[in-house]
CSV table of C-alpha atoms and ligand atoms in Angstrom, one decimal:
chain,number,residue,atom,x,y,z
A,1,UNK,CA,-10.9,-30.8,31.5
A,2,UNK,CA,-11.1,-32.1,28.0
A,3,UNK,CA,-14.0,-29.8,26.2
A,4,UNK,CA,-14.7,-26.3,26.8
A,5,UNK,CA,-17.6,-24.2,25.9
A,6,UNK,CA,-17.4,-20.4,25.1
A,7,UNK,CA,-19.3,-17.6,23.4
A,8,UNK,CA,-18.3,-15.5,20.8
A,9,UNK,CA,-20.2,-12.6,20.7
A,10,UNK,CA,-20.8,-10.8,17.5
A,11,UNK,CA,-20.4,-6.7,17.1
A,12,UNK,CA,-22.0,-3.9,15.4
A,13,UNK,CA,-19.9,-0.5,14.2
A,14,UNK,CA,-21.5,3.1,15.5
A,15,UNK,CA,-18.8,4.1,13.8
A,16,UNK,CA,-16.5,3.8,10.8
A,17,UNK,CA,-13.9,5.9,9.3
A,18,UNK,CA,-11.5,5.5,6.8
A,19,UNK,CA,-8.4,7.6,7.2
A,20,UNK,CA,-6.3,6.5,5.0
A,21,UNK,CA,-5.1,3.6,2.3
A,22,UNK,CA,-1.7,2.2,3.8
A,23,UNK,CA,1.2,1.1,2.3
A,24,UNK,CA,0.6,-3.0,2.8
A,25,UNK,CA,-3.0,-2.4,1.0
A,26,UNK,CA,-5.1,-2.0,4.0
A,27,UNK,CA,-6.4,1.0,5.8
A,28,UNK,CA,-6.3,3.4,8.8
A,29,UNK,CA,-9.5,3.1,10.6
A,30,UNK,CA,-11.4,5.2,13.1
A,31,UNK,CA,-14.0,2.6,14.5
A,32,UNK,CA,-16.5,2.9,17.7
A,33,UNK,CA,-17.3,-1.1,18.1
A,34,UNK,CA,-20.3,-2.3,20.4
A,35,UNK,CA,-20.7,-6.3,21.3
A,36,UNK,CA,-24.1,-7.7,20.8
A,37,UNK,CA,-25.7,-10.4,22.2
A,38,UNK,CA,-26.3,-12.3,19.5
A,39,UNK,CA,-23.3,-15.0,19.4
A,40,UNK,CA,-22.4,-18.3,18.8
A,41,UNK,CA,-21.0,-20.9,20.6
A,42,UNK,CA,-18.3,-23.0,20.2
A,43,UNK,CA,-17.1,-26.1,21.9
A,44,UNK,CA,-14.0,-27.1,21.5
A,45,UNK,CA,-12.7,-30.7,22.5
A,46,UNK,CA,-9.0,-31.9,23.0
A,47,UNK,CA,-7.5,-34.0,20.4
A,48,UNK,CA,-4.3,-36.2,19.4
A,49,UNK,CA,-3.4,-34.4,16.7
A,50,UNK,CA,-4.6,-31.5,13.5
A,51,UNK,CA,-7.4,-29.5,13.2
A,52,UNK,CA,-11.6,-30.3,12.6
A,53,UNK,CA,-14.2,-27.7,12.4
A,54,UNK,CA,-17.5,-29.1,12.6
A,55,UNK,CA,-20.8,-26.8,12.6
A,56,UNK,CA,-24.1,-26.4,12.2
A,57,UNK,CA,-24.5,-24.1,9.5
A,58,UNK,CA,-24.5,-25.8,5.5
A,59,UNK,CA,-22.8,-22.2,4.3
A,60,UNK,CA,-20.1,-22.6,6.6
A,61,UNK,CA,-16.5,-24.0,5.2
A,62,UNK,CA,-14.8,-26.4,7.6
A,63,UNK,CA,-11.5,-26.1,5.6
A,64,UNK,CA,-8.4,-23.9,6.1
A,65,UNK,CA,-10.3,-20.9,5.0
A,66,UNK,CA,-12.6,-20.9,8.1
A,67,UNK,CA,-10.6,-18.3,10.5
A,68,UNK,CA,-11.7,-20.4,13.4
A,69,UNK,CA,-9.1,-23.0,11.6
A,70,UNK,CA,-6.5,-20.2,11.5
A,71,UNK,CA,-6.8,-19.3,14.8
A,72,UNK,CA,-6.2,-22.9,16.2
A,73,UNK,CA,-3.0,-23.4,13.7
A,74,UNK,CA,-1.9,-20.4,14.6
A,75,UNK,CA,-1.9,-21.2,18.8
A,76,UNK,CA,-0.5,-24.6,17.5
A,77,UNK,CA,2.5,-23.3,16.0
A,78,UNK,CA,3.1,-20.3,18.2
A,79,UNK,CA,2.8,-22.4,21.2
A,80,UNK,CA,4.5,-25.7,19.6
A,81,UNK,CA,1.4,-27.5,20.8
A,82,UNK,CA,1.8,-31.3,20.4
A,83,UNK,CA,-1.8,-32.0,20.7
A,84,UNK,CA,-4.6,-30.7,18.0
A,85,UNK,CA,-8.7,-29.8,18.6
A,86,UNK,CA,-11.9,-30.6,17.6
A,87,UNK,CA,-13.6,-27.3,17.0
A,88,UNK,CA,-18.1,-27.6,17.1
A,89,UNK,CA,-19.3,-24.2,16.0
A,90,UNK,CA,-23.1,-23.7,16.7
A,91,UNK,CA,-23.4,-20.7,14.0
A,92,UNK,CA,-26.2,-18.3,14.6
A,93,UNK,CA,-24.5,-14.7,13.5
A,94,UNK,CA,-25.5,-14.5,10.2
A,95,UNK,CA,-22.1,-14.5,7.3
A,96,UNK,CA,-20.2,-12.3,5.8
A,97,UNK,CA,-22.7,-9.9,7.1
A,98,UNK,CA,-20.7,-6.9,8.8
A,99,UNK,CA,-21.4,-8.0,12.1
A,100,UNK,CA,-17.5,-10.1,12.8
A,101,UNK,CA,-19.3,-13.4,12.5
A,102,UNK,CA,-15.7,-15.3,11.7
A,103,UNK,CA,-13.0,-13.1,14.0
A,104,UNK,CA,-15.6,-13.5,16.4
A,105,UNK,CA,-15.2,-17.3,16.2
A,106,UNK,CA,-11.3,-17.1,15.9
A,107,UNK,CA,-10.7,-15.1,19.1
A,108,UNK,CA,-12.8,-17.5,20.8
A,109,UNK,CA,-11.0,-20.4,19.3
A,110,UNK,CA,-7.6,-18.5,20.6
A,111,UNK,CA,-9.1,-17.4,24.4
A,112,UNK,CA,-10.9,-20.9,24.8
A,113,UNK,CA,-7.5,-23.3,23.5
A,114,UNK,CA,-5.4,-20.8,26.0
A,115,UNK,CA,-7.2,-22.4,28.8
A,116,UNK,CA,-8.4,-25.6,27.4
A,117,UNK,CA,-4.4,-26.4,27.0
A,118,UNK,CA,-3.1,-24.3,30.1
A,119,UNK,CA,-1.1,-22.4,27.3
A,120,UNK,CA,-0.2,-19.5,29.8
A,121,UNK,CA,-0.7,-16.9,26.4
A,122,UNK,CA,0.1,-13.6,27.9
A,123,UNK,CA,-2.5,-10.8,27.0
A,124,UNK,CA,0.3,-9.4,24.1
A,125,UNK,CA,0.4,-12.6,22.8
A,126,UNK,CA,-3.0,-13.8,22.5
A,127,UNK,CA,-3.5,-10.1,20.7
A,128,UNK,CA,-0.7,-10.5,18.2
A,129,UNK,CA,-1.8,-13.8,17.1
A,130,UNK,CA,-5.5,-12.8,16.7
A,131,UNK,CA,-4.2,-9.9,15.1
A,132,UNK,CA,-2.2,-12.5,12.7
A,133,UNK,CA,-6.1,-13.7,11.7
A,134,UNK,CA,-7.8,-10.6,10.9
A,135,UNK,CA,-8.4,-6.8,11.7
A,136,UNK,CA,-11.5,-7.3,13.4
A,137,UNK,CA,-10.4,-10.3,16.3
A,138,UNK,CA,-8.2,-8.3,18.7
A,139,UNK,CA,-11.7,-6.4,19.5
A,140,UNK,CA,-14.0,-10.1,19.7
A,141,UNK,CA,-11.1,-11.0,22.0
A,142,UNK,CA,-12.8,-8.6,25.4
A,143,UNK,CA,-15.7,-7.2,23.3
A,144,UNK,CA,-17.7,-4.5,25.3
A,145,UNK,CA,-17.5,-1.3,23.8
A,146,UNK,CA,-14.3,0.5,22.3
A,147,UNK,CA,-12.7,2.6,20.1
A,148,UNK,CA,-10.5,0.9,17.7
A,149,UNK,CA,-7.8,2.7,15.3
A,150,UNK,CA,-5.3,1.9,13.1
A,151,UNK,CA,-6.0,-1.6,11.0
A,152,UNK,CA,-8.4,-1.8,13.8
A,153,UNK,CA,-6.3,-3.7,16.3
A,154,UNK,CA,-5.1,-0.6,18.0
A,155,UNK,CA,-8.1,-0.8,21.0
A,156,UNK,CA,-9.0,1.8,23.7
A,157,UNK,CA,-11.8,0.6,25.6
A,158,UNK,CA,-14.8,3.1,26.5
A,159,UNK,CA,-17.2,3.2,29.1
A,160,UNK,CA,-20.3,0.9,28.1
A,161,UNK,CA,-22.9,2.0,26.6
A,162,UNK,CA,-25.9,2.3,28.4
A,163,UNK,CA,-28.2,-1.0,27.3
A,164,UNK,CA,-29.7,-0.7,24.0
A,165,UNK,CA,-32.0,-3.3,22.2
A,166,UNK,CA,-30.8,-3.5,18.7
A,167,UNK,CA,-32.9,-5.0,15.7
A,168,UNK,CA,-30.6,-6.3,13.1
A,169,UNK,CA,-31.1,-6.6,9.4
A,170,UNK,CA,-29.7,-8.3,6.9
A,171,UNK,CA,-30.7,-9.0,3.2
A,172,UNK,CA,-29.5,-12.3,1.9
A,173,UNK,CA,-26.8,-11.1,-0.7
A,174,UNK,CA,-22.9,-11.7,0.7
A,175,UNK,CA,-20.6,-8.8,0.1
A,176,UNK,CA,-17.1,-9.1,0.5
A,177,UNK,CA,-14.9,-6.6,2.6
A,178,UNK,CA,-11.9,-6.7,-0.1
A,179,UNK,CA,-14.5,-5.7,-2.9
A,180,UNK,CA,-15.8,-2.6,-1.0
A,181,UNK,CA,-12.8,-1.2,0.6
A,182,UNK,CA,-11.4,-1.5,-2.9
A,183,UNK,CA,-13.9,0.7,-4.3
A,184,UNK,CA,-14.0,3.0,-1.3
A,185,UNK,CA,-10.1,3.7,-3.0
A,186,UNK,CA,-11.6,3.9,-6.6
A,187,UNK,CA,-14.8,6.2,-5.6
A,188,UNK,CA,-11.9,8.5,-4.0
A,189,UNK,CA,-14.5,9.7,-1.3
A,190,UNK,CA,-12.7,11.1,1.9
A,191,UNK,CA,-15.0,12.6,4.4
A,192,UNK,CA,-13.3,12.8,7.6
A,193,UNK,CA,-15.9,12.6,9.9
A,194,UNK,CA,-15.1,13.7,13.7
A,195,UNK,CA,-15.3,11.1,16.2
A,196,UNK,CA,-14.7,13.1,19.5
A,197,UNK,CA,-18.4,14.0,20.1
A,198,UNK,CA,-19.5,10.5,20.2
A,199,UNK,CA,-16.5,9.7,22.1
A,200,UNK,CA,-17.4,12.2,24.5
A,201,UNK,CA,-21.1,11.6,24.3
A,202,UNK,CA,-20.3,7.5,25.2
A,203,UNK,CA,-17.6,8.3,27.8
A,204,UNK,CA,-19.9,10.8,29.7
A,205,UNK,CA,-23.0,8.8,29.7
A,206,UNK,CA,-24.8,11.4,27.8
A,207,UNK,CA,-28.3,10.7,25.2
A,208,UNK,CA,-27.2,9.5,22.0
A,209,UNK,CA,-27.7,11.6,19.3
A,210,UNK,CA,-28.2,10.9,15.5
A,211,UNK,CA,-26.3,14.5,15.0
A,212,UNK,CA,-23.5,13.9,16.7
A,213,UNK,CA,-21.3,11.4,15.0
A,214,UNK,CA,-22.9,8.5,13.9
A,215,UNK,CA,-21.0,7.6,10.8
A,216,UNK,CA,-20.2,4.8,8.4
A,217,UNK,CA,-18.6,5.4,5.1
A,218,UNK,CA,-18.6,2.3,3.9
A,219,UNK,CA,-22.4,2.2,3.7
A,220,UNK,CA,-22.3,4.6,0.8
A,221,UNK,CA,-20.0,1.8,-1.2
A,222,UNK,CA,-22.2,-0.9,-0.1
A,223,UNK,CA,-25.7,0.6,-0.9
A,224,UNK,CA,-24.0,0.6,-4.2
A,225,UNK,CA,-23.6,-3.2,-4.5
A,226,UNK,CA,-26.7,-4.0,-2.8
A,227,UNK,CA,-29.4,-2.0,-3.4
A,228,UNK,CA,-31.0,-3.9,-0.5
A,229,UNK,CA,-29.4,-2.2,2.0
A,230,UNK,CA,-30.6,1.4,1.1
A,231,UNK,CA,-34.7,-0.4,0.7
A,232,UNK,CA,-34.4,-1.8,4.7
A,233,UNK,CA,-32.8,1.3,5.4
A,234,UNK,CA,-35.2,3.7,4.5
A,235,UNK,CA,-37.8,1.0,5.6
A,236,UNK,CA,-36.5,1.4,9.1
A,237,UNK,CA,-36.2,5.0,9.2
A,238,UNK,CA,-39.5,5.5,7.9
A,239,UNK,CA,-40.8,3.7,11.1
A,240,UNK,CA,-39.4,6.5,13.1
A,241,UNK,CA,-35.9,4.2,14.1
A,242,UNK,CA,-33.5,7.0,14.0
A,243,UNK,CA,-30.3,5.5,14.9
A,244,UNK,CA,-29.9,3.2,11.8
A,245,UNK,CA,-26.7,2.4,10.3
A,246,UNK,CA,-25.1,-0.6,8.2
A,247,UNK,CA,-22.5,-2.1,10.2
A,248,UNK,CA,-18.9,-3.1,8.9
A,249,UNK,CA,-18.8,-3.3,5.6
A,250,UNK,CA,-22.3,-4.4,5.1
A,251,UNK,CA,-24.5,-5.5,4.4
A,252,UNK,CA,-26.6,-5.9,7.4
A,253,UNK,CA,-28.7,-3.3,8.9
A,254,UNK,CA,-29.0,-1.8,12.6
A,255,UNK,CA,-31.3,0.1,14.7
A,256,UNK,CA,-30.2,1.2,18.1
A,257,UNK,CA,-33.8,1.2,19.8
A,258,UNK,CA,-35.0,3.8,22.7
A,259,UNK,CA,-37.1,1.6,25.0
A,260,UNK,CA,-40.7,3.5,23.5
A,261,UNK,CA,-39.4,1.8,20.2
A,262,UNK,CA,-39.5,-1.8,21.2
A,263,UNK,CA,-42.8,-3.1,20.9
A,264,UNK,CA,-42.9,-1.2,17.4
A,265,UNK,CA,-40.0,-3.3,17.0
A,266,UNK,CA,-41.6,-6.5,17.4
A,267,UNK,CA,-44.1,-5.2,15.5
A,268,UNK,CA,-42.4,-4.8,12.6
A,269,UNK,CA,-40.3,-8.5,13.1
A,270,UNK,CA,-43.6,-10.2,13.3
A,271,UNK,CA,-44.9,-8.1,9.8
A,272,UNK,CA,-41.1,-8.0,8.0
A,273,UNK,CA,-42.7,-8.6,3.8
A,274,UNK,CA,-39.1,-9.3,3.0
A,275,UNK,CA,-39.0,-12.8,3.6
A,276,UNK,CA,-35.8,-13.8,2.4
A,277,UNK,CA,-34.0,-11.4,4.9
A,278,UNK,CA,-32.4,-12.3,8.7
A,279,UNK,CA,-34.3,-9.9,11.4
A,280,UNK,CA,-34.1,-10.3,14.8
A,281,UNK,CA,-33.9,-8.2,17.8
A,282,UNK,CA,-30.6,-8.3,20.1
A,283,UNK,CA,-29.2,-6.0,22.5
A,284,UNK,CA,-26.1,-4.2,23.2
A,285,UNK,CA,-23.7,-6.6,25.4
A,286,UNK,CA,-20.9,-5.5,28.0
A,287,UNK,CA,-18.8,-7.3,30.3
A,288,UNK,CA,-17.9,-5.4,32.9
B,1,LIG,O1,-8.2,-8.0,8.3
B,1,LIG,P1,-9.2,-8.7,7.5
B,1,LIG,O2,-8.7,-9.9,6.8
B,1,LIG,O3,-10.4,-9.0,8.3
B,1,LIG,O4,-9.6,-7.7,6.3
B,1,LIG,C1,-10.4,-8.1,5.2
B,1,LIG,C2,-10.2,-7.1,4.1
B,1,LIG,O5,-10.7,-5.8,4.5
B,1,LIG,C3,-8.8,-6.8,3.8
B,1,LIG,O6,-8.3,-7.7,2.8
B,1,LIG,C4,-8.8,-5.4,3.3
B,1,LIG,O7,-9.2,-5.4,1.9
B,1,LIG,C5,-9.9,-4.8,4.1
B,1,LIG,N1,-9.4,-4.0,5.2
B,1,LIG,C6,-8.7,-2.8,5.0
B,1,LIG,N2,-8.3,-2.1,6.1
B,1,LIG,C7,-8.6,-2.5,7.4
B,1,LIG,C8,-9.3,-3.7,7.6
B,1,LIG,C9,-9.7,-4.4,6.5
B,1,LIG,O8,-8.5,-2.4,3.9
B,1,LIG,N3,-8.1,-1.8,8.4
């Protein structure tokens, strides 16, 4: 086998709360994470030697930054690899958007050069070194549906949500993670929102409900910075999508749709007036 081919999936939040600012500058997370459909895919090809992205996408960096990059150096060096990888990335989850676009990339770069290489990465492994990339990869490594905690990495996996179409939203302004976490510390807002009724709610198989749970305090901060995301917001609720949330850090927009809602929802795609923004309709994803 010298090329592999792998999807990485990208993920929405149902729910996100900060506990607390840590001592090494990040935070204590409560987090409900749901894959999506939407995903890209990335090919990756053996090599002689070092590292080349190559994508699709004009936004996307191909240098060191890129945490598809990171991940590949990072199975190099932990595995003392003596042969590099062509990385293709075929990029259709919108960036820096909320939805794990990058650590989505990275843990497939890390699951897809385990096998590509015959690496033998043990399940601890492959977690620590995604965890090495970013907060957000040891989730994209499985996906599904699961509750994360601490930075994030800390994963208990839940029982998968029943199928849900989702339409996603996002206005064209970037917003970066460091910026609002930083002035989720300087607003000094702490809310502490109770998870254990969606918990319970997901794990017993019962109706959603907008009451119980559905949380994101980081949407506050980001409304804040993009005034877009409160205008698509209200212009979701108002057409009666009642689960709708920003996801991550923002700034894209979700509606978790009832079947009755998805005709509306093509409905609105096919009339969106804000023609700069990404809108598309995806559905929840699970794997097992
Ligand atoms: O881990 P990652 O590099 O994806 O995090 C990006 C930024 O998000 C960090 O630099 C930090 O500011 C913030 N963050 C945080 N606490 C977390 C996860 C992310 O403060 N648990």
């Amino acid at each position: 086998m010298n090329q592999l081919t792998v999807k990485a999936y990208a993920k929405i939040n149902l729910f996100l709360d900060i506990k607390n600012l840590r001592e090494d500058g990040y935070h204590n997370l409560e987090m409900v994470m749901q894959s999506i459909s939407l995903h890209d895919t990335i090919t990756l090809y053996k090599k002689d030697n070092g590292i080349k992205i190559e994508t699709n996408h004009s936004k996307l960096t191909n240098g060191e930054e890129n945490l598809a990059y990171k991940a590949a150096q990072a199975v190099i060096n932990r595995t003392k690899l003596a042969q590099g990888i062509k990385i293709f990335i075929d990029k259709k989850i919108p960036i820096a958007a909320g939805l794990a676009g990058g650590s989505t990339d990275a843990a497939a770069v890390i699951n897809g050069m385990n096998k590509l290489y015959d690496l033998n990465l043990g399940e601890k492994e492959i977690h620590n070194i995604a965890f090495e990339i970013g907060s957000d990869v040891p989730f994209c490594l499985k996906g599904g549906t699961a509750f994360a905690t601490k930075r994030g990495e800390k994963l208990r996996y839940l029982r998968p949500l029943k199928k849900h179409k989702v339409l996603l939203v996002k206005p064209p302004e970037m917003v970066s993670t460091k910026k609002v976490y930083n002035l989720y510390d300087e607003y000094n807002i702490s809310k502490d929102i109770p998870v254990k009724k969606l918990l319970d709610i997901i794990n017993n198989n019962k109706e959603l409900n907008i009451e119980d749970g559905w949380a994101n305090v980081l949407e506050l901060i980001t409304k804040r910075l993009v005034p877009d995301v409160k205008i698509i917001k209200d212009k979701l609720l108002d057409q009666g999508f009642k689960f709708t949330m920003m996801t991550g850090s923002g700034p894209t927009v979700f509606s978790l749709l009832d079947k009755k809602d998805i005709d509306l929802a093509y409905n609105v795609i096919n009339n969106w007036p804000r023609t700069d923004d990404f809108i598309t309709l995806t559905e929840t994803k699970n794997f097992n």
